[in-house]
Amino acid sequence: MVSNSNLGKLYLVGTPIGNLEDITLRAIRTLKEVDLIAAEDTRRTGKLLKHLQIETPQISYHEHNHDSRIQDMIAYWQQEKNIALVTDAGMPSISDPGVKLVQSAIALDITVIPIPGGTAVISALAASGMPTNRFAFEGFLPQKDSDRTSRLELLRSETRTIVLYEAPHRIVKTLTDLASVMGAEREIVLARELTKIYEEFWRGSIGEAIAMYAERQPKGEYTLVLKGAAEGDLITSEAELKNELQQLLDRGMTRSQASSHLAKLTSMSRREIYQLDL
């Protein structure tokens, strides 16, 4: 679909994830030239704009005011005015409520233009030492225990490198859950405070990470990079398959969900697994 040239445009502008020097010349120019900046937190973005000597007006945009704000933005676009979307840190719409605005703009035939910037997921992955040719980005895990366990069960057999985000007050619980489902010996890299003064990369096993935080208070925002499951971890016997199926059911998965998950770990189809007698 060709975008409507009689309407304004939406620019997705990447902003620094910590170090204010990590912003591109194109991003600065765009923020100066657009008619309006839609910011997740206008106070936080205001500090960045002041640092860059940019006086473009702002409007707040976050997950709780999308329905009301989209009408304001439509009015701007209809006047052929351009809007820049920024998030608190990083690239808008990546593990970010800005994705709803992007979807709305596309539905309205608004041209969406990305202005690339830094992201924690790519920065952490690049410096982790883990395989980078194939990876799965999962953002933040669900907070509800049952949903969290179900997600981790699905990821247990993932052979690609896995990248997660986590807050400091939940990092120990997340590590404990990871050890329970994936094994304490699984390799992990903890990237903390990326691009900031106290940036740190810690490398070891999940079990070692848990032991470390038994003696140390977690601080800062975390990006976790996990080694993918080995291809040799696939299930080969029917007895083992039945045991795994029962464990997944006991943890709250439906039979359909469990069968789909286990089909990735064996030569049997989802239908065949679903019909197994336990």
GROMACS .gro file of C-alpha atoms in nm:
model
  278
    1MET     CA    1   0.000   0.000   0.000
    2VAL     CA    2   0.136   0.345  -0.096
    3SER     CA    3   0.126   0.601   0.183
    4ASN     CA    4  -0.079   0.920   0.142
    5SER     CA    5   0.151   1.205   0.033
    6ASN     CA    6  -0.103   1.466   0.148
    7LEU     CA    7  -0.055   1.368   0.512
    8GLY     CA    8   0.229   1.427   0.755
    9LYS     CA    9   0.483   1.158   0.844
   10LEU     CA   10   0.573   0.961   1.156
   11TYR     CA   11   0.945   0.940   1.238
   12LEU     CA   12   1.068   0.675   1.483
   13VAL     CA   13   1.375   0.833   1.639
   14GLY     CA   14   1.622   0.622   1.834
   15THR     CA   15   1.753   0.793   2.148
   16PRO     CA   16   2.045   0.704   2.380
   17ILE     CA   17   2.000   0.408   2.615
   18GLY     CA   18   2.232   0.571   2.868
   19ASN     CA   19   2.516   0.777   2.727
   20LEU     CA   20   2.385   1.103   2.580
   21GLU     CA   21   2.659   1.100   2.315
   22ASP     CA   22   2.499   0.794   2.155
   23ILE     CA   23   2.264   0.982   1.922
   24THR     CA   24   2.306   1.025   1.549
   25LEU     CA   25   2.332   1.349   1.355
   26ARG     CA   26   2.025   1.243   1.157
   27ALA     CA   27   1.827   1.192   1.478
   28ILE     CA   28   1.921   1.540   1.603
   29ARG     CA   29   1.825   1.699   1.271
   30THR     CA   30   1.493   1.513   1.263
   31LEU     CA   31   1.402   1.617   1.618
   32LYS     CA   32   1.471   1.979   1.522
   33GLU     CA   33   1.274   1.971   1.196
   34VAL     CA   34   0.954   1.787   1.294
   35ASP     CA   35   0.651   1.981   1.413
   36LEU     CA   36   0.590   1.772   1.725
   37ILE     CA   37   0.768   1.515   1.941
   38ALA     CA   38   0.557   1.239   2.100
   39ALA     CA   39   0.747   1.126   2.409
   40GLU     CA   40   0.685   0.845   2.656
   41ASP     CA   41   0.798   1.075   2.940
   42THR     CA   42   0.816   1.443   2.844
   43ARG     CA   43   1.027   1.529   3.149
   44ARG     CA   44   1.292   1.273   3.063
   45THR     CA   45   1.291   1.360   2.694
   46GLY     CA   46   1.296   1.728   2.789
   47LYS     CA   47   1.637   1.680   2.951
   48LEU     CA   48   1.771   1.526   2.629
   49LEU     CA   49   1.624   1.805   2.417
   50LYS     CA   50   1.773   2.069   2.645
   51HIS     CA   51   2.113   1.898   2.620
   52LEU     CA   52   2.083   1.905   2.239
   53GLN     CA   53   1.941   2.261   2.234
   54ILE     CA   54   1.622   2.147   2.062
   55GLU     CA   55   1.303   2.348   2.123
   56THR     CA   56   1.047   2.138   1.932
   57PRO     CA   57   0.722   2.109   2.134
   58GLN     CA   58   0.636   1.777   2.299
   59ILE     CA   59   0.322   1.580   2.366
   60SER     CA   60   0.303   1.282   2.601
   61TYR     CA   61   0.235   0.944   2.443
   62HIS     CA   62   0.235   0.617   2.638
   63GLU     CA   63   0.040   0.293   2.663
   64HIS     CA   64  -0.232   0.444   2.882
   65ASN     CA   65  -0.328   0.742   2.662
   66HIS     CA   66  -0.305   0.597   2.310
   67ASP     CA   67  -0.677   0.622   2.232
   68SER     CA   68  -0.697   0.992   2.317
   69ARG     CA   69  -0.360   1.094   2.178
   70ILE     CA   70  -0.407   0.927   1.840
   71GLN     CA   71  -0.687   1.175   1.764
   72ASP     CA   72  -0.452   1.467   1.835
   73MET     CA   73  -0.189   1.319   1.607
   74ILE     CA   74  -0.435   1.256   1.326
   75ALA     CA   75  -0.519   1.627   1.336
   76TYR     CA   76  -0.148   1.709   1.295
   77TRP     CA   77  -0.101   1.464   1.010
   78GLN     CA   78  -0.406   1.599   0.828
   79GLN     CA   79  -0.236   1.941   0.834
   80GLU     CA   80   0.071   1.776   0.671
   81LYS     CA   81   0.269   1.817   0.992
   82ASN     CA   82   0.533   1.563   1.091
   83ILE     CA   83   0.563   1.387   1.426
   84ALA     CA   84   0.867   1.220   1.585
   85LEU     CA   85   0.806   0.935   1.829
   86VAL     CA   86   1.068   0.877   2.098
   87THR     CA   87   1.081   0.638   2.390
   88ASP     CA   88   1.259   0.688   2.722
   89ALA     CA   89   1.565   0.505   2.591
   90GLY     CA   90   1.640   0.319   2.271
   91MET     CA   91   1.433   0.253   1.962
   92PRO     CA   92   1.059   0.330   1.967
   93SER     CA   93   0.821   0.030   1.926
   94ILE     CA   94   1.089  -0.227   2.018
   95SER     CA   95   0.953  -0.387   2.339
   96ASP     CA   96   0.777  -0.053   2.373
   97PRO     CA   97   0.416   0.076   2.367
   98GLY     CA   98   0.503   0.286   2.061
   99VAL     CA   99   0.422  -0.016   1.846
  100LYS     CA  100   0.050   0.071   1.882
  101LEU     CA  101   0.110   0.416   1.732
  102VAL     CA  102   0.306   0.262   1.443
  103GLN     CA  103   0.018   0.023   1.375
  104SER     CA  104  -0.234   0.307   1.385
  105ALA     CA  105  -0.024   0.521   1.152
  106ILE     CA  106   0.009   0.238   0.900
  107ALA     CA  107  -0.368   0.180   0.911
  108LEU     CA  108  -0.414   0.550   0.826
  109ASP     CA  109  -0.166   0.534   0.534
  110ILE     CA  110   0.083   0.753   0.721
  111THR     CA  111   0.443   0.718   0.606
  112VAL     CA  112   0.653   0.564   0.887
  113ILE     CA  113   1.025   0.644   0.874
  114PRO     CA  114   1.277   0.482   1.114
  115ILE     CA  115   1.574   0.690   1.230
  116PRO     CA  116   1.798   0.413   1.372
  117GLY     CA  117   1.948   0.433   1.718
  118GLY     CA  118   2.092   0.213   1.988
  119THR     CA  119   1.904  -0.072   2.153
  120ALA     CA  120   2.001  -0.271   2.461
  121VAL     CA  121   1.920  -0.603   2.295
  122ILE     CA  122   2.168  -0.553   2.009
  123SER     CA  123   2.437  -0.392   2.224
  124ALA     CA  124   2.427  -0.674   2.479
  125LEU     CA  125   2.416  -0.946   2.214
  126ALA     CA  126   2.708  -0.800   2.020
  127ALA     CA  127   2.937  -0.794   2.327
  128SER     CA  128   2.811  -1.116   2.488
  129GLY     CA  129   3.029  -1.361   2.299
  130MET     CA  130   2.723  -1.579   2.230
  131PRO     CA  131   2.628  -1.679   1.871
  132THR     CA  132   2.472  -1.378   1.698
  133ASN     CA  133   2.371  -1.516   1.358
  134ARG     CA  134   2.039  -1.643   1.499
  135PHE     CA  135   1.875  -1.514   1.816
  136ALA     CA  136   1.534  -1.485   1.983
  137PHE     CA  137   1.442  -1.160   2.159
  138GLU     CA  138   1.177  -1.210   2.426
  139GLY     CA  139   1.171  -0.868   2.596
  140PHE     CA  140   1.036  -0.891   2.952
  141LEU     CA  141   0.900  -1.224   3.076
  142PRO     CA  142   0.538  -1.233   3.201
  143GLN     CA  143   0.506  -1.138   3.568
  144LYS     CA  144   0.234  -1.391   3.650
  145ASP     CA  145   0.401  -1.712   3.769
  146SER     CA  146   0.198  -1.954   3.554
  147ASP     CA  147   0.244  -1.745   3.238
  148ARG     CA  148   0.612  -1.703   3.316
  149THR     CA  149   0.665  -2.078   3.358
  150SER     CA  150   0.478  -2.154   3.036
  151ARG     CA  151   0.694  -1.906   2.845
  152LEU     CA  152   1.016  -2.052   2.986
  153GLU     CA  153   0.902  -2.406   2.903
  154LEU     CA  154   0.858  -2.296   2.542
  155LEU     CA  155   1.204  -2.138   2.543
  156ARG     CA  156   1.378  -2.435   2.706
  157SER     CA  157   1.427  -2.609   2.371
  158GLU     CA  158   1.508  -2.290   2.178
  159THR     CA  159   1.841  -2.349   2.001
  160ARG     CA  160   1.898  -1.984   1.914
  161THR     CA  161   2.064  -1.740   2.154
  162ILE     CA  162   1.794  -1.589   2.380
  163VAL     CA  163   1.786  -1.225   2.492
  164LEU     CA  164   1.567  -1.099   2.778
  165TYR     CA  165   1.516  -0.772   2.965
  166GLU     CA  166   1.476  -0.760   3.342
  167ALA     CA  167   1.449  -0.507   3.624
  168PRO     CA  168   1.686  -0.526   3.926
  169HIS     CA  169   1.410  -0.613   4.176
  170ARG     CA  170   1.309  -0.920   3.970
  171ILE     CA  171   1.649  -1.043   3.849
  172VAL     CA  172   1.701  -1.302   4.128
  173LYS     CA  173   1.355  -1.453   4.076
  174THR     CA  174   1.410  -1.465   3.701
  175LEU     CA  175   1.746  -1.640   3.744
  176THR     CA  176   1.587  -1.889   3.985
  177ASP     CA  177   1.306  -1.963   3.738
  178LEU     CA  178   1.556  -1.999   3.454
  179ALA     CA  179   1.760  -2.247   3.657
  180SER     CA  180   1.448  -2.447   3.744
  181VAL     CA  181   1.335  -2.482   3.383
  182MET     CA  182   1.657  -2.466   3.179
  183GLY     CA  183   1.909  -2.599   3.429
  184ALA     CA  184   2.156  -2.418   3.653
  185GLU     CA  185   2.443  -2.507   3.419
  186ARG     CA  186   2.307  -2.308   3.121
  187GLU     CA  187   2.551  -2.034   3.014
  188ILE     CA  188   2.435  -1.676   3.062
  189VAL     CA  189   2.567  -1.323   3.020
  190LEU     CA  190   2.428  -1.044   3.239
  191ALA     CA  191   2.470  -0.702   3.078
  192ARG     CA  192   2.406  -0.424   3.328
  193GLU     CA  193   2.381  -0.045   3.293
  194LEU     CA  194   2.468  -0.053   2.922
  195THR     CA  195   2.657   0.254   2.789
  196LYS     CA  196   2.660   0.411   3.138
  197ILE     CA  197   2.952   0.473   3.375
  198TYR     CA  198   2.903   0.146   3.562
  199GLU     CA  199   2.842  -0.072   3.257
  200GLU     CA  200   2.920  -0.436   3.333
  201PHE     CA  201   2.920  -0.770   3.153
  202TRP     CA  202   2.913  -1.075   3.379
  203ARG     CA  203   2.964  -1.421   3.221
  204GLY     CA  204   2.906  -1.762   3.376
  205SER     CA  205   2.628  -2.015   3.445
  206ILE     CA  206   2.279  -1.941   3.574
  207GLY     CA  207   2.366  -2.118   3.899
  208GLU     CA  208   2.678  -1.907   3.946
  209ALA     CA  209   2.475  -1.592   3.885
  210ILE     CA  210   2.228  -1.692   4.157
  211ALA     CA  211   2.516  -1.754   4.399
  212MET     CA  212   2.667  -1.416   4.315
  213TYR     CA  213   2.346  -1.230   4.396
  214ALA     CA  214   2.314  -1.411   4.727
  215GLU     CA  215   2.607  -1.189   4.834
  216ARG     CA  216   2.550  -0.882   4.617
  217GLN     CA  217   2.259  -0.643   4.571
  218PRO     CA  218   2.138  -0.624   4.208
  219LYS     CA  219   2.155  -0.272   4.067
  220GLY     CA  220   2.061  -0.119   3.732
  221GLU     CA  221   1.863  -0.241   3.434
  222TYR     CA  222   1.961  -0.585   3.303
  223THR     CA  223   1.979  -0.746   2.961
  224LEU     CA  224   2.019  -1.125   2.984
  225VAL     CA  225   2.179  -1.323   2.702
  226LEU     CA  226   2.133  -1.702   2.730
  227LYS     CA  227   2.302  -1.973   2.531
  228GLY     CA  228   2.053  -2.167   2.320
  229ALA     CA  229   1.972  -2.532   2.386
  230ALA     CA  230   2.203  -2.790   2.231
  231GLU     CA  231   2.064  -2.982   1.933
  232GLY     CA  232   2.144  -3.300   2.123
  233ASP     CA  233   1.887  -3.215   2.388
  234LEU     CA  234   1.603  -3.354   2.175
  235ILE     CA  235   1.378  -3.623   2.325
  236THR     CA  236   1.424  -3.966   2.167
  237SER     CA  237   1.223  -4.217   2.374
  238GLU     CA  238   0.846  -4.241   2.415
  239ALA     CA  239   0.881  -4.290   2.791
  240GLU     CA  240   1.078  -3.967   2.822
  241LEU     CA  241   0.825  -3.792   2.600
  242LYS     CA  242   0.533  -3.903   2.819
  243ASN     CA  243   0.718  -3.787   3.128
  244GLU     CA  244   0.782  -3.445   2.975
  245LEU     CA  245   0.420  -3.419   2.863
  246GLN     CA  246   0.293  -3.493   3.212
  247GLN     CA  247   0.527  -3.236   3.365
  248LEU     CA  248   0.404  -2.965   3.128
  249LEU     CA  249   0.041  -3.050   3.206
  250ASP     CA  250   0.117  -3.037   3.579
  251ARG     CA  251   0.264  -2.690   3.533
  252GLY     CA  252  -0.060  -2.559   3.382
  253MET     CA  253  -0.014  -2.596   3.008
  254THR     CA  254  -0.308  -2.725   2.805
  255ARG     CA  255  -0.257  -3.055   2.624
  256SER     CA  256  -0.257  -2.871   2.292
  257GLN     CA  257   0.010  -2.623   2.405
  258ALA     CA  258   0.226  -2.898   2.553
  259SER     CA  259   0.195  -3.114   2.241
  260SER     CA  260   0.295  -2.826   2.014
  261HIS     CA  261   0.594  -2.752   2.235
  262LEU     CA  262   0.714  -3.114   2.251
  263ALA     CA  263   0.673  -3.161   1.876
  264LYS     CA  264   0.978  -2.937   1.839
  265LEU     CA  265   1.183  -3.178   2.052
  266THR     CA  266   1.099  -3.506   1.881
  267SER     CA  267   1.025  -3.661   1.543
  268MET     CA  268   0.661  -3.716   1.644
  269SER     CA  269   0.389  -3.478   1.524
  270ARG     CA  270   0.177  -3.262   1.752
  271ARG     CA  271  -0.125  -3.485   1.680
  272GLU     CA  272   0.066  -3.802   1.774
  273ILE     CA  273   0.185  -3.647   2.101
  274TYR     CA  274  -0.163  -3.517   2.181
  275GLN     CA  275  -0.304  -3.870   2.150
  276LEU     CA  276  -0.047  -4.035   2.379
  277ASP     CA  277  -0.189  -4.230   2.674
  278LEU     CA  278  -0.045  -4.117   3.005
   0.00000   0.00000   0.00000
